[in-house]
PDB file of C-alpha atoms in Angstrom:
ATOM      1  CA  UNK A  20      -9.562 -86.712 -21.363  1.00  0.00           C
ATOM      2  CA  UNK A  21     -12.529 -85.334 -19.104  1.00  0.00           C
ATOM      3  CA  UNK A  22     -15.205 -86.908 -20.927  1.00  0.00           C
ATOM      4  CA  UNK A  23     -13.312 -90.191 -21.552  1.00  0.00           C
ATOM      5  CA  UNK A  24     -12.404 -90.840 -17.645  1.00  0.00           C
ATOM      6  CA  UNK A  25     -16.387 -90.223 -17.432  1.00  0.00           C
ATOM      7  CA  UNK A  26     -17.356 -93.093 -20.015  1.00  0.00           C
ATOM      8  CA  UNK A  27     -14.693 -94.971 -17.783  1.00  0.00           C
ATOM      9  CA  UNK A  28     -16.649 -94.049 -14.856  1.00  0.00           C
ATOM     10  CA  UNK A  29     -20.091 -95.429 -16.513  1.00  0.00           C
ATOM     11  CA  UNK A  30     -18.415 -98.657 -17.335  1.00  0.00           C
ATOM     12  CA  UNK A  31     -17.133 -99.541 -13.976  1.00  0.00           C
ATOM     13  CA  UNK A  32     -14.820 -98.958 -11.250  1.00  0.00           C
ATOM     14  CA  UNK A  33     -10.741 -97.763 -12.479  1.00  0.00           C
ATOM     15  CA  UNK A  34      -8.197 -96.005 -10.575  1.00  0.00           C
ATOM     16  CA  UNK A  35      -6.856 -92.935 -12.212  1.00  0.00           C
ATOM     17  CA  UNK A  36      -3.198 -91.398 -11.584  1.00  0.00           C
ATOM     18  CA  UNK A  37      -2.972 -88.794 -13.112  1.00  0.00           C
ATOM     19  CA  UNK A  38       0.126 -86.899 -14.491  1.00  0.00           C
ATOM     20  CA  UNK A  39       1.936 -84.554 -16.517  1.00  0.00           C
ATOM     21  CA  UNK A  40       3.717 -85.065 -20.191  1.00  0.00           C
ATOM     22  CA  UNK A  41       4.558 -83.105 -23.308  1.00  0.00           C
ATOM     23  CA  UNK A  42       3.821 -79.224 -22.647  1.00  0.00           C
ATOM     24  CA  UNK A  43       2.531 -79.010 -19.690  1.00  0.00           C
ATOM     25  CA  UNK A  44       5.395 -80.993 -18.125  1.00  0.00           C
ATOM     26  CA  UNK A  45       7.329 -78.597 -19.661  1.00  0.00           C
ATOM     27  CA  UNK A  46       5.912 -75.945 -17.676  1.00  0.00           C
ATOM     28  CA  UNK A  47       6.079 -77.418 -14.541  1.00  0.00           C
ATOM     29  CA  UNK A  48       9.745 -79.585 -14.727  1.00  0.00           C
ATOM     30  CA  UNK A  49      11.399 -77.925 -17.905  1.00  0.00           C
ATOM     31  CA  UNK A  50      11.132 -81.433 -19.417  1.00  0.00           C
ATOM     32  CA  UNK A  51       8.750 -83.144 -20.889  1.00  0.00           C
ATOM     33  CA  UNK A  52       9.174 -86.420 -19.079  1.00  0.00           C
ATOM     34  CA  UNK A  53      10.172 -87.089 -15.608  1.00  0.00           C
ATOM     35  CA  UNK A  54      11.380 -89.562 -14.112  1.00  0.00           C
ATOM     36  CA  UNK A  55       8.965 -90.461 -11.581  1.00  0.00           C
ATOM     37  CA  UNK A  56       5.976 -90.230 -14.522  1.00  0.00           C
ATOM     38  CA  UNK A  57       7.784 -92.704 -16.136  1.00  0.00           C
ATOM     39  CA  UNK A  58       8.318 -94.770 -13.162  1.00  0.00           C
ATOM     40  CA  UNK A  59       4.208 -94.386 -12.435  1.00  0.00           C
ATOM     41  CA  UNK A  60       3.458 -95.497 -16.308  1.00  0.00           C
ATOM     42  CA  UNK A  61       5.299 -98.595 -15.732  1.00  0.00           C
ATOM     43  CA  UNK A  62       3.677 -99.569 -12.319  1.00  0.00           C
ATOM     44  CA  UNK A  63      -0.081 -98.974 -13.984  1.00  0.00           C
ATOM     45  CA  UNK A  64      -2.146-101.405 -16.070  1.00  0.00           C
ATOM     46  CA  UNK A  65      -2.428 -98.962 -18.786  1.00  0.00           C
ATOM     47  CA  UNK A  66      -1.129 -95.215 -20.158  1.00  0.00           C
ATOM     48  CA  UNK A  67      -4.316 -93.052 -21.669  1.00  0.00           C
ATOM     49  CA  UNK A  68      -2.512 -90.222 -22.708  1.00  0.00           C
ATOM     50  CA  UNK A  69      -4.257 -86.701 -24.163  1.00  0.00           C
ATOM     51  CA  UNK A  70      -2.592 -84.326 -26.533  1.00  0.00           C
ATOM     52  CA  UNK A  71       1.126 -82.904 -25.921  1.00  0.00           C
ATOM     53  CA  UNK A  72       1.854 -80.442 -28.161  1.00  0.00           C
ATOM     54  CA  UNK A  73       1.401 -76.947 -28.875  1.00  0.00           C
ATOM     55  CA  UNK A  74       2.687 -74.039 -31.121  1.00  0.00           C
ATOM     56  CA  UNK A  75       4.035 -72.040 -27.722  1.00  0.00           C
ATOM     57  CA  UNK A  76       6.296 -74.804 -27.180  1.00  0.00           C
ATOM     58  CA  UNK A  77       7.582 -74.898 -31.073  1.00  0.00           C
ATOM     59  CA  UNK A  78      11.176 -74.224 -31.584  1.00  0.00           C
ATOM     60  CA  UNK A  79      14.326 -74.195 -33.642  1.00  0.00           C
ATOM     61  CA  UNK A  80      16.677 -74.744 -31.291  1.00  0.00           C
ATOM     62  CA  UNK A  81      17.911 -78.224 -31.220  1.00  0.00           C
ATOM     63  CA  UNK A  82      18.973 -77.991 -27.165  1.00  0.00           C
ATOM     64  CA  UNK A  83      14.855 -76.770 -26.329  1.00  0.00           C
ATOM     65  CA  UNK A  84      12.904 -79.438 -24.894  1.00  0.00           C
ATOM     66  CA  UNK A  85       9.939 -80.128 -27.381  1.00  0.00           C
ATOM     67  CA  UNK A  86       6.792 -82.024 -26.323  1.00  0.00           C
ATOM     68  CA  UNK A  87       7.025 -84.912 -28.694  1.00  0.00           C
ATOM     69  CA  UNK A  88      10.029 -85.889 -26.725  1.00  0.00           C
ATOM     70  CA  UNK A  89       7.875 -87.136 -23.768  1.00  0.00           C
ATOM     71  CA  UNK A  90       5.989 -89.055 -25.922  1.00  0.00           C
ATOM     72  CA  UNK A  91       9.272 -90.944 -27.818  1.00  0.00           C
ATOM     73  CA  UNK A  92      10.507 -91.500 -24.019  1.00  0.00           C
ATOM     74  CA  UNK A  93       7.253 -92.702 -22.437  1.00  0.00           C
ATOM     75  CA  UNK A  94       7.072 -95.096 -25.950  1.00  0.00           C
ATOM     76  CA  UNK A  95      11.033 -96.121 -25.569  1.00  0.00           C
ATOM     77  CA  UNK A  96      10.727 -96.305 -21.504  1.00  0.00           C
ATOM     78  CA  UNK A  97       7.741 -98.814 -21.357  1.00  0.00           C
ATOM     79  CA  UNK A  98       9.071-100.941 -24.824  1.00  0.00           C
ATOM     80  CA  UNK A  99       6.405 -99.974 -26.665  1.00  0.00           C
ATOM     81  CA  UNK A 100       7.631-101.227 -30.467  1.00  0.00           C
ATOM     82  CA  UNK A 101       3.975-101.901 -32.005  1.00  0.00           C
ATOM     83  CA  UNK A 102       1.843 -99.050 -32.731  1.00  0.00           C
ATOM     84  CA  UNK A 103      -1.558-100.048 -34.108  1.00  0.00           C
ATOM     85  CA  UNK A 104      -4.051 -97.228 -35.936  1.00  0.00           C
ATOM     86  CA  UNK A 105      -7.056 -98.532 -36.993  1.00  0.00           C
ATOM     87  CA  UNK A 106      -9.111 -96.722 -40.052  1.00  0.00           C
ATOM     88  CA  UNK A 107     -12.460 -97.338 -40.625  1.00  0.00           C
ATOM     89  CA  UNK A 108     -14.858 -94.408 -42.112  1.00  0.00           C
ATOM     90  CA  UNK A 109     -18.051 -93.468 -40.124  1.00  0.00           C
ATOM     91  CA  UNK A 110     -20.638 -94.084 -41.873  1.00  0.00           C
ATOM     92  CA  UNK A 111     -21.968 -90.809 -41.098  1.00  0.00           C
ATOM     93  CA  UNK A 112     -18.357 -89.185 -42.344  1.00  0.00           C
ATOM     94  CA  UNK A 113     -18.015 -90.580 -45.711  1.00  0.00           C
ATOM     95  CA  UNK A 114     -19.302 -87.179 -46.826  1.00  0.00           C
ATOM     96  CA  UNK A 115     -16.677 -85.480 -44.926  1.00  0.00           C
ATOM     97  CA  UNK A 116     -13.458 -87.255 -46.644  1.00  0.00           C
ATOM     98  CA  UNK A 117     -11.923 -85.330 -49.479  1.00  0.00           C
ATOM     99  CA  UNK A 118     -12.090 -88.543 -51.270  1.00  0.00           C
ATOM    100  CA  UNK A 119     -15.647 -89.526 -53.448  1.00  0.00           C
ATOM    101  CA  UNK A 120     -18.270 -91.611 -51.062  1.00  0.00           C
ATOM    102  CA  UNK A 121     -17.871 -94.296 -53.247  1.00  0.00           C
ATOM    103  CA  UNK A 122     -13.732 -95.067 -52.808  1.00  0.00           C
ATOM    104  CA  UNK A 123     -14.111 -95.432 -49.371  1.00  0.00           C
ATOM    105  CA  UNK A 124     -16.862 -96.846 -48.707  1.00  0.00           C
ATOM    106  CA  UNK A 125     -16.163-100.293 -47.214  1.00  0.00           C
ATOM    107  CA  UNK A 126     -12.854 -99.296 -45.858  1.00  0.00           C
ATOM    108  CA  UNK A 127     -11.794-101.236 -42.900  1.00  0.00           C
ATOM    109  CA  UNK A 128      -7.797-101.465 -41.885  1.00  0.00           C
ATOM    110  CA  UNK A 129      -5.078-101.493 -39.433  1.00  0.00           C
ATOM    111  CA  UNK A 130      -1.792 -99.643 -39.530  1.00  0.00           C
ATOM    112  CA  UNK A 131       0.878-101.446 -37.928  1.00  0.00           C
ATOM    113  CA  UNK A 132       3.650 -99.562 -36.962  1.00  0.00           C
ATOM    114  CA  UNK A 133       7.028-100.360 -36.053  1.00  0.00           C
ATOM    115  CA  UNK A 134       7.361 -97.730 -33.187  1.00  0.00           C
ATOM    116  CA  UNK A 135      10.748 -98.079 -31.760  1.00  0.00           C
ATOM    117  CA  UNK A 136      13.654 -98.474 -34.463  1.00  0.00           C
ATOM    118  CA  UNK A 137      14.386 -96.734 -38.039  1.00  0.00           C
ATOM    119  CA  UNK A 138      15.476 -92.621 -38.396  1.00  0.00           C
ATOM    120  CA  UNK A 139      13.322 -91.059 -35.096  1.00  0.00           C
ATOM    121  CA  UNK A 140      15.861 -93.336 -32.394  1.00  0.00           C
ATOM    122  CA  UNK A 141      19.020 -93.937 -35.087  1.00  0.00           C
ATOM    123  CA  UNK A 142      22.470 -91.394 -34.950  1.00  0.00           C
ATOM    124  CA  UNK A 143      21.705 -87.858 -36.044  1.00  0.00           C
ATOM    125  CA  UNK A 144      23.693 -84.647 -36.076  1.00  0.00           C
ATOM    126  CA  UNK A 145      24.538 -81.582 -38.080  1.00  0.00           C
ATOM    127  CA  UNK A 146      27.620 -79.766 -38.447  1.00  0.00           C
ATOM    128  CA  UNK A 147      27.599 -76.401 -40.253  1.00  0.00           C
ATOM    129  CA  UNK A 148      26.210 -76.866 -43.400  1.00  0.00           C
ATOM    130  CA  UNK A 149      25.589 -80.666 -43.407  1.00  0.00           C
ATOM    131  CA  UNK A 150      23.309 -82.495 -41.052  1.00  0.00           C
ATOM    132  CA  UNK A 151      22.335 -86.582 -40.920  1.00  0.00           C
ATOM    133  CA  UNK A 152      19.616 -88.678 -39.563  1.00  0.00           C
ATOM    134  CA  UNK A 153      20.377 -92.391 -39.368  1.00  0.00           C
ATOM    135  CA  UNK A 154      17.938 -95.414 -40.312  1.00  0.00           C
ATOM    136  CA  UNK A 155      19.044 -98.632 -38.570  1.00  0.00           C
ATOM    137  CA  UNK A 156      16.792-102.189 -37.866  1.00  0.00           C
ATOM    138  CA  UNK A 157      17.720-105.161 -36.832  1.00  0.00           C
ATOM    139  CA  UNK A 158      16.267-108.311 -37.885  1.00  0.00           C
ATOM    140  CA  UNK A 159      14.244-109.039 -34.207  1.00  0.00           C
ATOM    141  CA  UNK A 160      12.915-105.837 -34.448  1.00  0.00           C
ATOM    142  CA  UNK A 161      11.523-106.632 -38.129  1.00  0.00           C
ATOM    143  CA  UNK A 162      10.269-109.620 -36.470  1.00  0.00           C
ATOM    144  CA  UNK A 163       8.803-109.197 -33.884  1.00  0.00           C
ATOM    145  CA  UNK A 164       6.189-106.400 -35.297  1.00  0.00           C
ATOM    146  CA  UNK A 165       5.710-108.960 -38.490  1.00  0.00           C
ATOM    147  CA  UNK A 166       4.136-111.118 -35.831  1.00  0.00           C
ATOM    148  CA  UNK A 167       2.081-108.543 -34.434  1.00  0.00           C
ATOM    149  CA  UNK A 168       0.571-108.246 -37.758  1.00  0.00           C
ATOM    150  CA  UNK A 169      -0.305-111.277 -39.209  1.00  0.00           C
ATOM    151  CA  UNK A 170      -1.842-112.353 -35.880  1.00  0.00           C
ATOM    152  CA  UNK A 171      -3.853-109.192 -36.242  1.00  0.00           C
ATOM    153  CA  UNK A 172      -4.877-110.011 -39.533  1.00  0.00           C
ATOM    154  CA  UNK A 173      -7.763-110.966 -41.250  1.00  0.00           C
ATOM    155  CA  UNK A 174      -7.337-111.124 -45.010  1.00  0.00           C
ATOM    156  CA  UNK A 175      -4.228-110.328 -45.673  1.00  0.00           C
ATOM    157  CA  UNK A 176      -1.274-108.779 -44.870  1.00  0.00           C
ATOM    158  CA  UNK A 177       0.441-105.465 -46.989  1.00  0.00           C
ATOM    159  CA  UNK A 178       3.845-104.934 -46.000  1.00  0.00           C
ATOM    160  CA  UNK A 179       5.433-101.373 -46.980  1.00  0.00           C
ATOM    161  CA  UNK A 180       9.408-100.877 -47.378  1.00  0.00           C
ATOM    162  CA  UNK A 181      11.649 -99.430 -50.061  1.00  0.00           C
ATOM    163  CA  UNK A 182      13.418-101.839 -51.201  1.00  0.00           C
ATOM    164  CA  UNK A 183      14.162-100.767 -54.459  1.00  0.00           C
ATOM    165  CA  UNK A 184      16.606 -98.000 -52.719  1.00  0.00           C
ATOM    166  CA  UNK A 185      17.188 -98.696 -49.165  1.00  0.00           C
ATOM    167  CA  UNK A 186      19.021-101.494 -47.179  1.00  0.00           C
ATOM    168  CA  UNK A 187      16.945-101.337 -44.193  1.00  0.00           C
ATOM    169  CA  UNK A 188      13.899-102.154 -46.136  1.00  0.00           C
ATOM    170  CA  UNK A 189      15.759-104.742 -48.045  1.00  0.00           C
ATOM    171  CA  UNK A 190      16.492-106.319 -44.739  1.00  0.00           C
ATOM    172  CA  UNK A 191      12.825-105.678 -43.696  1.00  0.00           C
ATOM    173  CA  UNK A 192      11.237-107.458 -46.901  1.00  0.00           C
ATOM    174  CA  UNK A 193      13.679-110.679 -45.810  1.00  0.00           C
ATOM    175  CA  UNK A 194      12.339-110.849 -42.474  1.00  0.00           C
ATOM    176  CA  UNK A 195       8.711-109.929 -43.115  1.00  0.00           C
ATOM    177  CA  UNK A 196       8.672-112.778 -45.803  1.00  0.00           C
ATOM    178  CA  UNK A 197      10.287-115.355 -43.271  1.00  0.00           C
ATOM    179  CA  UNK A 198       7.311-114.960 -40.936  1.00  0.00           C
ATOM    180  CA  UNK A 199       5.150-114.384 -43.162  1.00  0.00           C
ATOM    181  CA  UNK A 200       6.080-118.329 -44.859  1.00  0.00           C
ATOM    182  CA  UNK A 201       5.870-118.990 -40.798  1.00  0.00           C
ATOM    183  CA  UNK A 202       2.144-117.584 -41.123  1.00  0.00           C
ATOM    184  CA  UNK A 203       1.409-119.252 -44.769  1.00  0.00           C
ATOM    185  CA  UNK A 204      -2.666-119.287 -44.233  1.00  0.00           C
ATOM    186  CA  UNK A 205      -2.162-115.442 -44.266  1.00  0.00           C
ATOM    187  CA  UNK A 206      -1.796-113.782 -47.555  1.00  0.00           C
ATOM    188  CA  UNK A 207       1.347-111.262 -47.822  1.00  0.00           C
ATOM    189  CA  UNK A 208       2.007-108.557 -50.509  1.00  0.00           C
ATOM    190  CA  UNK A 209       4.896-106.098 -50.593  1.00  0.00           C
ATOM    191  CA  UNK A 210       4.619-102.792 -51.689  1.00  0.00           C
ATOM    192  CA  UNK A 211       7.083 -99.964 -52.367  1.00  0.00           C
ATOM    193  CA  UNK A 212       5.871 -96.804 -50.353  1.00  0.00           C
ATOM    194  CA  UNK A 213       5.510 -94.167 -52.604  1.00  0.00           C
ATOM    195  CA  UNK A 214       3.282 -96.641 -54.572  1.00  0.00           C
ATOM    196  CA  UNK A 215       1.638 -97.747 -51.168  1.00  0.00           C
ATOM    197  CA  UNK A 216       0.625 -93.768 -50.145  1.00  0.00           C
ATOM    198  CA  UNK A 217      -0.865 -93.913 -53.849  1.00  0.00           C
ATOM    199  CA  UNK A 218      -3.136 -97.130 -53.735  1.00  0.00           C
ATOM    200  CA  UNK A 219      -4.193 -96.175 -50.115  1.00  0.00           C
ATOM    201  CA  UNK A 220      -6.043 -93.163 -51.901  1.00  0.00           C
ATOM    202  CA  UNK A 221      -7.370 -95.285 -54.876  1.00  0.00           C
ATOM    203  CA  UNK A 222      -8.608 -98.410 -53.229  1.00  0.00           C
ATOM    204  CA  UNK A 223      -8.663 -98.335 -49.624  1.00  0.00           C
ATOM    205  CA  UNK A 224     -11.451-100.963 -49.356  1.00  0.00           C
ATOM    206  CA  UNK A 225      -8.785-103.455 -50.472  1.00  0.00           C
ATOM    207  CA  UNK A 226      -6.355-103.006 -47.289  1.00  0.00           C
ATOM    208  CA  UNK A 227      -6.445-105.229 -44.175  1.00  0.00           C
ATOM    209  CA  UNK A 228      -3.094-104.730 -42.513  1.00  0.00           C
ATOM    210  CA  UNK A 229      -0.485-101.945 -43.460  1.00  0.00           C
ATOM    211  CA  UNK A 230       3.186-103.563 -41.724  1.00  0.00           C
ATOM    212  CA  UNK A 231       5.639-100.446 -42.373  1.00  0.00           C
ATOM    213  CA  UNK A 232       8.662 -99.197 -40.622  1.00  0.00           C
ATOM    214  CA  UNK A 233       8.127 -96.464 -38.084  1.00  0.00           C
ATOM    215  CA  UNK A 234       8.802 -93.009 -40.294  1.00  0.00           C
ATOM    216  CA  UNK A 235       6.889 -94.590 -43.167  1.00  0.00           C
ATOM    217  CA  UNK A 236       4.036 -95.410 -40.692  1.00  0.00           C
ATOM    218  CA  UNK A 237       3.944 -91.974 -39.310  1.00  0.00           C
ATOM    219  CA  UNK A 238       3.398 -90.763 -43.205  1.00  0.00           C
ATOM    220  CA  UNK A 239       0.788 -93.284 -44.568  1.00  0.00           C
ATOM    221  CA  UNK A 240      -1.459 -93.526 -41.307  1.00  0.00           C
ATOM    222  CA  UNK A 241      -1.944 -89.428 -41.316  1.00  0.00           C
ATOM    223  CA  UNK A 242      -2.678 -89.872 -45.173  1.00  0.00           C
ATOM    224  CA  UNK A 243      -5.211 -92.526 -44.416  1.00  0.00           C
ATOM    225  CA  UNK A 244      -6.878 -90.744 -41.851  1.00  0.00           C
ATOM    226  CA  UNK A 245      -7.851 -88.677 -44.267  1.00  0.00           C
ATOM    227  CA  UNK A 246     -10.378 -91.563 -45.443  1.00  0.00           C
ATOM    228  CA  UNK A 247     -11.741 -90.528 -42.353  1.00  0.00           C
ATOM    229  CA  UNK A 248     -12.868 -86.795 -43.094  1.00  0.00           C
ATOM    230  CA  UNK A 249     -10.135 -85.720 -40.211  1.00  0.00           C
ATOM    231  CA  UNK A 250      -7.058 -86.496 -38.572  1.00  0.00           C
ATOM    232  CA  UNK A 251      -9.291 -86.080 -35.366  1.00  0.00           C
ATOM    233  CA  UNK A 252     -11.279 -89.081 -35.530  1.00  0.00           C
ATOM    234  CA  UNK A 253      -7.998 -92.120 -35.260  1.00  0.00           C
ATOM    235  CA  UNK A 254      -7.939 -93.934 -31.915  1.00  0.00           C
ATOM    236  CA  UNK A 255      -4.501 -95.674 -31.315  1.00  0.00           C
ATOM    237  CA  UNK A 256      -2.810 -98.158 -28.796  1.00  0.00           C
ATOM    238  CA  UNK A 257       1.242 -98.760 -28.723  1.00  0.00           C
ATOM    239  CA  UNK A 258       2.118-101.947 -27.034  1.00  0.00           C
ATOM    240  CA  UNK A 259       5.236-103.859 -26.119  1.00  0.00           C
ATOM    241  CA  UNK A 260       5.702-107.737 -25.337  1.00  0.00           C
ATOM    242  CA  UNK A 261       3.112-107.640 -22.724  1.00  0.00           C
ATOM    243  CA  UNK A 262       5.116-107.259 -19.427  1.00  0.00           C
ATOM    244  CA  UNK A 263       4.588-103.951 -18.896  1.00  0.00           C
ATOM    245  CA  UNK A 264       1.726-101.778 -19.781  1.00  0.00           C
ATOM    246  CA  UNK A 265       0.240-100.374 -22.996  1.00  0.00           C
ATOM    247  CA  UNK A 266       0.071 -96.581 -24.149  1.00  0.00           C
ATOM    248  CA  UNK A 267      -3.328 -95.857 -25.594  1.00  0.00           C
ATOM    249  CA  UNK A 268      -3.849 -92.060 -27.431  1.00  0.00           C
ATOM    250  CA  UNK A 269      -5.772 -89.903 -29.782  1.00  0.00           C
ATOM    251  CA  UNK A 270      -3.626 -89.778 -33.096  1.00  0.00           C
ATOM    252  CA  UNK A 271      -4.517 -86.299 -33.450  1.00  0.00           C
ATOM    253  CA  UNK A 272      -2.703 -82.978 -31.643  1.00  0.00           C
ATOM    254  CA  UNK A 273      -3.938 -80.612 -28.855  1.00  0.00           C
ATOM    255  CA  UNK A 274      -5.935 -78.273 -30.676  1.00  0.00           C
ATOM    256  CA  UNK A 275      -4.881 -75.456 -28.771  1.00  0.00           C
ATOM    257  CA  UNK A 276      -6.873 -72.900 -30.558  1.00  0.00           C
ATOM    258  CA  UNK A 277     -10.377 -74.216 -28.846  1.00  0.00           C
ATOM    259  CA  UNK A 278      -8.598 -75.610 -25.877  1.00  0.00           C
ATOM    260  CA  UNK A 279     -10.734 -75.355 -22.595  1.00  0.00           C
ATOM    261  CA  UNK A 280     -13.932 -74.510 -24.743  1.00  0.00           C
ATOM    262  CA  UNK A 281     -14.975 -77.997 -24.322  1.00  0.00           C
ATOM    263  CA  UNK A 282     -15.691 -77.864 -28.050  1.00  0.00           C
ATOM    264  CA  UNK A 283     -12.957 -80.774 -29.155  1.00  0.00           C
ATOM    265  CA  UNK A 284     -14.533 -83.576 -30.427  1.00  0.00           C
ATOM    266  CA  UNK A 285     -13.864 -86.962 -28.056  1.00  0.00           C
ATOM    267  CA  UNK A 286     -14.618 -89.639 -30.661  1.00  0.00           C
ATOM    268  CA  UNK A 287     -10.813 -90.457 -31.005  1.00  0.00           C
ATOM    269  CA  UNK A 288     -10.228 -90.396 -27.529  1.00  0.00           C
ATOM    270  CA  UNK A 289     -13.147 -92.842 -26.892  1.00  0.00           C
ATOM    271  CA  UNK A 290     -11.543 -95.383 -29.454  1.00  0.00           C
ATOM    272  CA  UNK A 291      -8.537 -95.156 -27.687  1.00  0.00           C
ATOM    273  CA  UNK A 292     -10.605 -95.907 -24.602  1.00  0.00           C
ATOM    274  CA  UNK A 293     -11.746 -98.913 -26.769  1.00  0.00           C
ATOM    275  CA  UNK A 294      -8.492 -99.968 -27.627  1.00  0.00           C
ATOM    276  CA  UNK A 295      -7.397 -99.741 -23.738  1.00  0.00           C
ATOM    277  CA  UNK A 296      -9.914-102.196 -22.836  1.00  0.00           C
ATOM    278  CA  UNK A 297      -9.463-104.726 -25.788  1.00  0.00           C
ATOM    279  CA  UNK A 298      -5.447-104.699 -25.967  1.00  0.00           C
ATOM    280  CA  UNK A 299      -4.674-103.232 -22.708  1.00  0.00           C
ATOM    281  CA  UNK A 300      -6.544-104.327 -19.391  1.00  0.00           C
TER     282      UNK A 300
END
């Protein structure tokens, strides 16, 4: 975040406010979310958020506050439904992928995921020996980040469900065709997403747009990231309806064994600087 409110600096004149979330927030409140951070998220422009987590805050007690959860509130306070991961190799990377030079060479796409809905925000529980997480979407939320994509698109749009098995991606696969017909100069492929997480390492050059639900699109965009040579390198930005501000973040985690060595490489953090200034402000 230090060097990144510097570039901001360089590029002209921005007010910061800054605040705490995840961890640190913990630290200070015992939660890790406030109220009044929230409240000052929704009165900015724009959210550039740093890292949250950290293995001294890990836990398996269902009652301790966990970092993450600031995040999933700061995303649910400010309506934040479309999360949007671009991948595209550095050129001077496409050593450092575990995948050969030449299957990823070329690759330029965009995750789109739906950020608010599905298993993190349904019904869960456990009692004794059986526990339950519950997937539910309804068809305006299928909707409305369908649109996101195809107006982000270029070539084409891949949509990613399970239909085969699951009636929320059955449901998703109606309503992602509907607007896709809506959008018929943009071409629109399903694809099951075990079979999806396979052709993403066998021909990434052929993506555009990736439109999965939101557990799905936590799975495949760490997997493609990988095209990258690290986790480390992803810029994001999470955006809503556009009456209220966007959340713009590193995909990656805090790195807390070189924290404060001022070793951590900034190049995500800098997209996501990008991505404040093109979706955000």
């Amino acid at each position: 975040m230090a060097v990144a409110t510097q570039v901001l600096a360089e590029l002209g004149e921005f007010e910061f406010d800054e605040r705490l979330v995840g961890g640190a927030a913990i630290d200070a409140h015992g939660t890790p979310l406030t109220d009044e951070v929230l409240d000052a998220c929704r009165d900015a422009d724009a959210v550039l958020l740093a890292a949250v987590g950290g293995p001294k805050w890990d836990s398996t007690d269902p009652g301790a506050p966990r970092p993450e959860q600031g995040l999933l509130g700061l995303r649910q306070g400010l309506g934040l439904f479309a999360n949007l991961r671009p991948v595209r190799p550095s050129p001077a990377l496409l050593d450092a992928s575990p995948l050969k030079r030449d299957r990823i060479e070329g690759t330029d796409l965009l995750v789109v995921r739906e950020l608010t809905g599905g298993i993190y925000f349904g019904d869960s529980g456990l009692d004794g020996d059986t526990a339950h997480d519950t997937c539910v979407y309804s068809e305006p939320e299928v909707e409305r980040i369908a649109d996101v994509a195809f107006r982000l698109a270029r070539r084409k749009v891949t949509s990613v469900d399970k239909a085969n098995v699951l009636e929320t991606s059955r449901l998703w696969r109606k309503v992602v065709t509907r607007v896709g017909e809506q959008n018929g100069g943009t071409p629109l492929e399903h694809l099951l997403v075990d079979n999806a997480a396979m052709q993403l390492v066998s021909r990434p050059a052929e993506f555009d747009v990736i439109l999965t639900e939101n557990l799905f699109g936590d799975i495949l965009s760490d997997e493609a990231a990988m095209l990258t040579g690290s986790l480390g390198m992803l810029p994001s930005a999470s955006l809503g309806d556009g009456s209220g501000p966007g959340l713009f973040e590193p995909v990656h985690g805090s790195a807390p064994d070189i924290a404060g060595t001022g070793t951590a490489n900034p190049l995500a953090m800098f997209g996501s600087v990008a991505m404040m200034l093109r979706h955000g402000l």
